[in-house]
CSV table of C-alpha atoms in Angstrom, one decimal:
chain,number,residue,atom,x,y,z
B,1,MET,CA,3.1,7.5,11.4
B,2,LYS,CA,6.9,7.8,11.1
B,3,LYS,CA,8.0,8.5,7.5
B,4,VAL,CA,10.6,6.4,5.7
B,5,LYS,CA,13.8,8.4,5.0
B,6,VAL,CA,15.0,7.7,1.4
B,7,VAL,CA,17.2,9.2,-1.3
B,8,GLN,CA,17.0,8.7,-5.1
B,9,ILE,CA,20.3,7.9,-6.7
B,10,GLY,CA,20.0,8.9,-10.3
B,11,ILE,CA,17.8,11.1,-12.5
B,12,ARG,CA,18.8,9.7,-15.9
B,13,HIS,CA,17.1,6.2,-16.0
B,14,GLU,CA,14.1,6.2,-18.3
B,15,HIS,CA,11.9,5.7,-15.2
B,16,ALA,CA,13.7,8.1,-12.9
B,17,ALA,CA,11.4,11.1,-13.3
B,18,GLY,CA,8.2,9.1,-13.0
B,19,LYS,CA,9.6,7.3,-9.9
B,20,MET,CA,10.3,10.7,-8.2
B,21,GLN,CA,6.8,12.0,-9.1
B,22,SER,CA,5.3,8.9,-7.5
B,23,LEU,CA,7.6,9.3,-4.4
B,24,ARG,CA,6.5,12.9,-4.0
B,25,SER,CA,2.8,11.9,-4.3
B,26,LEU,CA,3.4,9.6,-1.3
B,27,SER,CA,4.7,12.3,1.0
B,28,HIS,CA,2.7,10.8,3.9
B,29,ILE,CA,4.9,7.7,3.6
B,30,PHE,CA,8.3,8.9,2.5
B,31,ASP,CA,10.7,11.6,3.7
B,32,ILE,CA,12.8,12.4,0.5
B,33,ALA,CA,16.1,13.5,1.9
B,34,GLY,CA,17.7,14.3,-1.5
B,35,VAL,CA,18.6,13.2,-5.0
B,36,VAL,CA,21.9,12.3,-6.7
B,37,ASP,CA,22.6,13.4,-10.2
B,38,GLU,CA,24.8,10.7,-11.6
B,39,LYS,CA,26.4,12.7,-14.4
B,40,ASP,CA,29.8,12.7,-12.6
B,41,PHE,CA,30.0,8.9,-12.3
B,42,ALA,CA,27.6,7.1,-14.7
B,43,ARG,CA,29.5,5.6,-17.6
B,44,ASN,CA,26.8,4.3,-19.8
B,45,ALA,CA,24.2,5.1,-22.4
B,46,THR,CA,21.2,7.2,-21.5
B,47,TYR,CA,18.0,8.3,-23.2
B,48,ILE,CA,16.4,11.5,-22.1
B,49,GLY,CA,13.3,12.2,-24.1
B,50,ASN,CA,12.7,15.7,-22.6
B,51,GLU,CA,15.5,17.7,-20.9
B,52,SER,CA,12.9,19.2,-18.5
B,53,MET,CA,12.5,15.7,-16.9
B,54,LEU,CA,16.0,16.2,-15.5
B,55,VAL,CA,14.8,19.3,-13.6
B,56,THR,CA,11.1,19.6,-12.9
B,57,PRO,CA,10.4,16.4,-11.0
B,58,PHE,CA,13.4,17.1,-8.7
B,59,GLU,CA,12.9,20.8,-8.0
B,60,GLY,CA,13.4,21.8,-4.4
B,61,LEU,CA,15.2,18.7,-3.3
B,62,PRO,CA,18.7,18.7,-1.9
B,63,ARG,CA,21.3,17.7,-4.5
B,64,LEU,CA,23.8,15.2,-3.0
B,65,THR,CA,26.9,13.5,-4.2
B,66,LEU,CA,26.8,9.7,-4.1
B,67,ASP,CA,29.1,9.6,-1.1
B,68,GLU,CA,27.0,12.1,0.7
B,69,ALA,CA,23.8,10.1,0.0
B,70,LEU,CA,25.3,6.8,1.2
B,71,GLU,CA,26.5,8.4,4.4
B,72,LEU,CA,23.3,10.3,5.2
B,73,PRO,CA,22.4,9.9,8.9
B,74,GLY,CA,19.2,8.0,9.4
B,75,LEU,CA,18.9,6.9,5.8
B,76,GLU,CA,16.5,3.9,5.6
B,77,GLY,CA,16.3,3.2,1.9
B,78,VAL,CA,17.5,4.2,-1.6
B,79,LEU,CA,16.0,4.2,-5.1
B,80,VAL,CA,18.6,3.3,-7.7
B,81,GLU,CA,17.6,5.1,-10.9
B,82,VAL,CA,20.9,5.4,-12.8
B,83,PRO,CA,21.3,4.3,-16.5
B,84,ASN,CA,20.7,0.6,-17.2
B,85,LEU,CA,24.3,-0.5,-17.4
B,86,ASP,CA,25.2,1.4,-14.2
B,87,LEU,CA,22.4,-0.1,-12.0
B,88,VAL,CA,24.2,-3.1,-10.5
B,89,PRO,CA,27.5,-1.3,-9.8
B,90,VAL,CA,25.7,1.4,-7.9
B,91,ALA,CA,23.4,-1.1,-6.2
B,92,MET,CA,26.5,-3.0,-4.9
B,93,LYS,CA,27.7,0.2,-3.2
B,94,CYS,CA,24.3,0.4,-1.5
B,95,LEU,CA,24.6,-3.3,-0.5
B,96,GLU,CA,28.0,-2.5,1.2
B,97,LYS,CA,26.1,0.1,3.3
B,98,LYS,CA,23.4,-2.4,4.1
B,99,LEU,CA,20.7,-0.1,2.6
B,100,PRO,CA,17.3,-1.5,1.5
B,101,MET,CA,16.9,-0.7,-2.2
B,102,HIS,CA,14.5,-0.3,-5.0
B,103,MET,CA,16.5,-0.9,-8.1
B,104,ASP,CA,15.1,-0.1,-11.6
B,105,LYS,CA,15.2,-2.5,-14.5
B,106,PRO,CA,16.9,-4.6,-15.8
B,107,GLY,CA,19.7,-6.4,-13.9
B,108,CYS,CA,22.9,-6.4,-16.0
B,109,PRO,CA,24.3,-8.4,-18.9
B,110,ASP,CA,26.5,-10.5,-16.6
B,111,LEU,CA,24.2,-13.0,-14.8
B,112,ALA,CA,26.9,-13.8,-12.2
B,113,GLU,CA,27.1,-10.1,-11.2
B,114,PHE,CA,23.4,-9.8,-10.8
B,115,LYS,CA,23.2,-13.1,-8.8
B,116,LYS,CA,26.0,-11.7,-6.6
B,117,LEU,CA,23.8,-8.7,-5.8
B,118,LEU,CA,20.7,-10.8,-5.1
B,119,GLU,CA,22.6,-13.3,-2.9
B,120,GLY,CA,24.3,-10.5,-1.0
B,121,CYS,CA,21.0,-8.9,-0.2
B,122,ALA,CA,19.4,-12.2,0.8
B,123,GLU,CA,22.4,-13.2,3.0
B,124,LYS,CA,22.3,-9.8,4.8
B,125,LYS,CA,18.5,-9.8,4.9
B,126,ILE,CA,18.4,-6.4,3.1
B,127,PRO,CA,15.1,-5.7,1.4
B,128,PHE,CA,15.6,-5.6,-2.4
B,129,GLN,CA,12.9,-4.7,-4.9
B,130,MET,CA,13.1,-4.7,-8.7
B,131,GLY,CA,11.4,-1.8,-10.4
B,132,PHE,CA,9.3,-3.7,-12.9
B,133,MET,CA,6.4,-1.5,-13.9
B,134,TYR,CA,3.6,-4.1,-14.2
B,135,ARG,CA,3.8,-5.4,-10.7
B,136,GLY,CA,1.0,-3.0,-9.6
B,137,ASN,CA,-1.1,-3.4,-12.7
B,138,PRO,CA,-4.6,-4.5,-11.5
B,139,ALA,CA,-5.6,-6.2,-14.8
B,140,MET,CA,-2.5,-8.3,-15.0
B,141,ASN,CA,-2.8,-9.3,-11.3
B,142,LYS,CA,-6.4,-10.3,-12.1
B,143,LEU,CA,-5.1,-12.6,-14.8
B,144,LYS,CA,-2.9,-14.3,-12.2
B,145,GLU,CA,-6.0,-14.9,-10.1
B,146,LEU,CA,-8.0,-16.3,-13.1
B,147,HIS,CA,-5.1,-18.6,-14.0
B,148,ILE,CA,-4.7,-19.9,-10.4
B,149,SER,CA,-8.4,-20.5,-10.1
B,150,GLY,CA,-8.7,-22.3,-13.4
B,151,VAL,CA,-11.2,-20.0,-15.0
B,152,LEU,CA,-9.4,-20.1,-18.3
B,153,GLY,CA,-8.9,-23.9,-18.1
B,154,THR,CA,-5.5,-25.1,-19.2
B,155,LEU,CA,-3.4,-22.2,-20.4
B,156,LEU,CA,-2.3,-22.8,-24.0
B,157,GLU,CA,-1.2,-19.4,-25.3
B,158,LEU,CA,0.2,-16.2,-23.9
B,159,GLU,CA,1.1,-13.2,-26.1
B,160,MET,CA,2.7,-10.0,-24.9
B,161,ASP,CA,3.7,-6.8,-26.7
B,162,MET,CA,6.0,-4.0,-25.4
B,163,CYS,CA,6.3,-2.1,-28.7
B,164,HIS,CA,6.5,1.7,-29.2
B,165,ASP,CA,7.6,4.3,-31.7
B,166,TYR,CA,8.9,7.2,-29.5
B,167,GLY,CA,12.3,8.7,-29.4
B,168,GLY,CA,13.3,8.9,-33.1
B,169,PRO,CA,17.0,8.6,-34.2
B,170,GLU,CA,18.2,9.4,-30.6
B,171,TYR,CA,16.4,6.5,-29.2
B,172,GLN,CA,17.7,4.2,-31.9
B,173,GLU,CA,21.3,5.3,-31.0
B,174,TYR,CA,20.5,4.5,-27.4
B,175,ILE,CA,19.2,1.1,-28.2
B,176,ALA,CA,22.3,0.4,-30.4
B,177,ALA,CA,24.5,1.0,-27.3
B,178,LEU,CA,22.6,-1.6,-25.2
B,179,PRO,CA,23.6,-5.3,-25.4
B,180,GLY,CA,20.5,-7.1,-26.4
B,181,GLY,CA,18.9,-3.9,-27.7
B,182,VAL,CA,15.2,-3.2,-27.1
B,183,MET,CA,14.5,-6.7,-25.9
B,184,TYR,CA,16.9,-6.2,-23.1
B,185,ASN,CA,15.7,-2.7,-22.3
B,186,LEU,CA,11.9,-3.4,-22.2
B,187,GLY,CA,11.2,-7.2,-22.5
B,188,CYS,CA,12.2,-7.5,-18.8
B,189,HIS,CA,8.8,-6.1,-17.7
B,190,ASP,CA,7.0,-8.9,-19.6
B,191,PHE,CA,9.2,-11.7,-18.4
B,192,ASP,CA,8.8,-10.6,-14.8
B,193,PHE,CA,5.0,-11.1,-15.3
B,194,ILE,CA,5.4,-14.3,-17.3
B,195,VAL,CA,7.6,-16.0,-14.8
B,196,SER,CA,5.3,-15.0,-11.9
B,197,LEU,CA,2.4,-16.5,-13.8
B,198,LEU,CA,4.0,-19.7,-15.2
B,199,GLY,CA,7.4,-20.2,-13.6
B,200,ALA,CA,10.4,-21.4,-15.5
B,201,PRO,CA,10.1,-22.1,-19.2
B,202,GLN,CA,11.6,-25.3,-20.7
B,203,LYS,CA,13.2,-23.4,-23.6
B,204,VAL,CA,13.7,-19.8,-24.8
B,205,THR,CA,14.2,-19.0,-28.5
B,206,SER,CA,15.4,-15.5,-29.4
B,207,PHE,CA,14.8,-13.5,-32.6
B,208,CYS,CA,16.7,-10.2,-32.7
B,209,LYS,CA,16.8,-7.9,-35.8
B,210,ASN,CA,17.8,-4.5,-37.0
B,211,SER,CA,14.9,-3.0,-39.1
B,212,CYS,CA,14.8,0.1,-41.3
B,213,GLY,CA,18.6,0.4,-41.2
B,214,SER,CA,18.3,2.2,-37.9
B,215,ALA,CA,21.5,3.6,-36.3
B,216,ASN,CA,23.4,2.5,-39.4
B,217,GLY,CA,22.3,-1.1,-38.8
B,218,ARG,CA,23.5,-1.3,-35.2
B,219,ALA,CA,20.3,-1.1,-33.3
B,220,VAL,CA,18.6,-4.4,-32.2
B,221,ASN,CA,15.2,-2.8,-32.5
B,222,ASN,CA,12.8,-5.5,-33.8
B,223,THR,CA,12.7,-8.5,-31.5
B,224,MET,CA,10.7,-11.5,-30.5
B,225,ALA,CA,11.1,-14.4,-28.1
B,226,VAL,CA,9.2,-17.6,-27.8
B,227,LEU,CA,9.1,-19.4,-24.4
B,228,GLU,CA,8.1,-23.1,-24.3
B,229,TYR,CA,6.2,-24.6,-21.4
B,230,LYS,CA,4.8,-28.1,-20.9
B,231,GLU,CA,1.4,-27.0,-22.2
B,232,ALA,CA,1.8,-23.4,-23.2
B,233,LEU,CA,3.6,-21.4,-25.9
B,234,VAL,CA,4.4,-17.8,-25.0
B,235,SER,CA,5.4,-15.1,-27.4
B,236,VAL,CA,6.9,-11.6,-26.5
B,237,ARG,CA,7.4,-9.0,-29.1
B,238,VAL,CA,9.4,-5.8,-28.5
B,239,ASN,CA,10.2,-3.3,-31.2
B,240,CYS,CA,10.7,0.5,-31.1
B,241,LEU,CA,9.5,1.3,-34.7
B,242,LYS,CA,5.9,0.2,-34.6
B,243,GLY,CA,3.7,3.2,-35.5
B,244,LYS,CA,1.4,4.0,-32.5
B,245,GLY,CA,2.8,1.0,-30.8
B,246,SER,CA,2.4,2.2,-27.2
B,247,ALA,CA,-1.4,2.5,-27.6
B,248,TYR,CA,-1.6,-1.2,-28.8
B,249,ARG,CA,0.6,-2.9,-26.2
B,250,ARG,CA,-1.2,-6.1,-25.7
B,251,LEU,CA,-1.7,-9.0,-23.3
B,252,MET,CA,-3.6,-12.1,-24.5
B,253,ALA,CA,-4.0,-15.3,-22.6
B,254,ALA,CA,-5.9,-18.2,-24.1
B,255,GLY,CA,-6.9,-21.5,-22.4
B,256,THR,CA,-9.2,-24.4,-23.0
B,257,ASN,CA,-12.1,-22.5,-21.5
B,258,GLY,CA,-11.6,-19.1,-23.1
B,259,VAL,CA,-9.6,-15.9,-23.7
B,260,PHE,CA,-8.4,-12.9,-21.6
B,261,GLU,CA,-7.4,-9.9,-23.6
B,262,LEU,CA,-6.1,-6.5,-22.4
B,263,VAL,CA,-5.4,-3.7,-25.0
B,264,PRO,CA,-3.7,-1.5,-24.0
B,265,VAL,CA,-2.0,-3.0,-21.0
B,266,GLU,CA,-2.1,0.3,-19.1
B,267,ARG,CA,-3.5,3.7,-19.7
B,268,PHE,CA,-3.1,7.1,-18.1
B,269,ASP,CA,-5.5,9.2,-20.3
B,270,GLY,CA,-8.3,9.4,-17.8
B,271,ARG,CA,-10.2,6.5,-19.3
B,272,GLU,CA,-10.9,3.2,-17.5
B,273,LEU,CA,-8.6,0.2,-18.0
B,274,VAL,CA,-10.7,-2.6,-19.3
B,275,ALA,CA,-10.1,-6.2,-20.2
B,276,VAL,CA,-12.2,-8.8,-22.0
B,277,LEU,CA,-12.8,-12.2,-20.6
B,278,ASP,CA,-14.6,-14.4,-23.1
B,279,LEU,CA,-15.5,-17.9,-21.7
B,280,LYS,CA,-16.6,-21.1,-23.4
B,281,GLU,CA,-18.4,-22.1,-20.1
B,282,GLY,CA,-19.3,-19.9,-17.1
B,283,ARG,CA,-16.8,-20.4,-14.3
B,284,GLY,CA,-15.5,-18.8,-11.1
B,285,GLY,CA,-18.5,-16.4,-10.9
B,286,PHE,CA,-18.1,-15.2,-14.6
B,287,GLU,CA,-20.8,-15.8,-17.2
B,288,LYS,CA,-20.4,-17.8,-20.4
B,289,GLY,CA,-19.4,-15.4,-23.3
B,290,LYS,CA,-18.0,-12.0,-23.0
B,291,ASN,CA,-17.3,-10.4,-19.6
B,292,LEU,CA,-16.0,-6.8,-19.5
B,293,LEU,CA,-13.7,-6.3,-16.5
B,294,SER,CA,-13.1,-2.7,-15.5
B,295,PHE,CA,-10.2,-1.7,-13.3
B,296,GLY,CA,-11.0,1.9,-13.0
B,297,VAL,CA,-8.8,4.9,-14.0
B,298,GLN,CA,-5.1,4.4,-13.5
B,299,THR,CA,-3.4,7.4,-12.0
B,300,ASP,CA,0.1,6.2,-11.0
B,301,ARG,CA,2.1,3.3,-12.4
B,302,TYR,CA,4.6,3.0,-9.5
B,303,ALA,CA,2.7,4.0,-6.3
B,304,GLN,CA,1.6,0.5,-5.2
B,305,GLN,CA,5.1,-0.9,-5.6
B,306,LEU,CA,6.6,2.0,-3.6
B,307,GLU,CA,4.1,1.6,-0.9
B,308,ASP,CA,5.2,-2.0,-0.7
B,309,PHE,CA,8.8,-0.9,-0.6
B,310,ALA,CA,8.1,1.1,2.6
B,311,LYS,CA,6.4,-1.9,4.1
B,312,LEU,CA,9.4,-4.1,3.3
B,313,ILE,CA,11.7,-1.6,5.0
B,314,LYS,CA,9.5,-1.6,8.1
B,315,GLY,CA,9.3,-5.3,8.1
B,316,GLU,CA,5.5,-5.3,7.7
B,317,ILE,CA,5.4,-7.6,4.8
B,318,GLU,CA,7.5,-10.4,3.2
B,319,ASN,CA,8.7,-9.7,-0.3
B,320,PRO,CA,6.3,-11.4,-2.7
B,321,TYR,CA,9.1,-11.5,-5.3
B,322,THR,CA,12.0,-13.6,-4.1
B,323,ALA,CA,15.6,-13.5,-5.2
B,324,GLU,CA,15.0,-16.8,-7.0
B,325,HIS,CA,12.2,-15.2,-9.0
B,326,ASP,CA,14.3,-12.1,-9.9
B,327,CYS,CA,17.2,-14.3,-10.9
B,328,LEU,CA,15.0,-16.6,-13.1
B,329,THR,CA,13.4,-13.5,-14.7
B,330,HIS,CA,16.8,-12.2,-15.6
B,331,LYS,CA,18.0,-15.6,-17.0
B,332,VAL,CA,15.0,-15.6,-19.3
B,333,LEU,CA,15.6,-12.0,-20.3
B,334,LEU,CA,19.3,-12.6,-21.2
B,335,ALA,CA,18.3,-15.6,-23.3
B,336,ALA,CA,15.5,-13.7,-25.0
B,337,ALA,CA,17.9,-10.9,-25.8
B,338,ASN,CA,20.4,-13.4,-27.3
B,339,LEU,CA,23.0,-12.6,-24.6
B,340,ARG,CA,23.1,-16.1,-23.0
B,341,GLU,CA,22.0,-19.6,-23.6
B,342,TYR,CA,19.0,-20.5,-21.4
B,343,SER,CA,19.2,-23.3,-18.9
B,344,GLN,CA,16.7,-24.5,-16.3
B,345,GLU,CA,19.7,-25.4,-14.0
C-alpha cells in the first residue's frame, strides 16, 4: 500500500507533540517527510508544559522551513499544528498550494476569516479536517447511536465538562493572552460533539469569569455556556483551576427514558473506558436499570482521525464533518466565549 506523504507544520500547539506521536505510530499509512518549527514566523501565545515535547516526538525527522515544506515534491497533505491564533493564517497558505490539511483547534476569533478558509477548501475540493480530539472517542460515538435510535427517549439534558488544573501560573498567562480565554481554547472540543449530536442551538448564553485573581485578573479561566434547544438544555463548563479536574471530565445525557454518564470522558492509564447507561425501560437491546458499557483500553486519542485523514486524501471516504458543521461549531464557540453574538442565520 502506497503511503501518504505528509509534513507537520508546527511543534508548539498544545496537541502538536501528541499528533506527531500518533503519526509515527501509523508508519504503515504515512510517510512523514519532515516537520516545521514555527518559531521564526508564529506570532502568538503558546503554552509548552514540558520543553522535551519540542524535541523528543520529532527526533530524527528533517527540519524544514515553511517555504520548503509547502514546495516539497510529492507532498499530499499537511498537519497544521501552530499556536491557536496562527492556525488560520498558516492554513490559508496551505490552501493556496491546494494541499489537503488537518488543522488543529480552534478556528480563529474572526468568523469571517474561518469561513473564508472553509469555503476555499470546499470550492477547490481540498480535504479539510479539524483536529477535535473527541471525534474518535468510542463512548461518545456510542451516545450518538443511542440518541439516534431513541434509547434515551427525548433528550432533555446534556452536561459536559472540560476542566483541568495543570500548568500553574504559566498556563494562566497563556489563557490571559487568548480572546475568550479557556472557553475558546478548550470548549471547542465539546461544541464539536454537541453540534454533531443536536445540531444548531436556538440560543447560546455565555458566562466568563476570572477566578482566584489569576494572571492579575486578566485570565478568563472559569467559564460556562448554556445552549438552548427546542427540548434540551445543554451546559458546558470549562475552567483551568479545578483541582484534579482532568480526572473528572464528564459527559452526562439525560432523556425521558434514562441517563448516560461517562466519567472521565477519556483515559489513557491502562484501565477500560466505561460508561453507565441507566434506563427506565429496556430498549434497543439494553436492559431496564443499569447497563455498564465498556469500550476497552484507549491507547491513542488521535489515530482514528488521522487514519480517516489518509482516506480523505485518497478519496476513499467522504468527510463526515462538513464545512457547514465546522462553521456552526465555531459560531457556537465564539458565542460561548463571549466573542460574538450567536445567530442561527
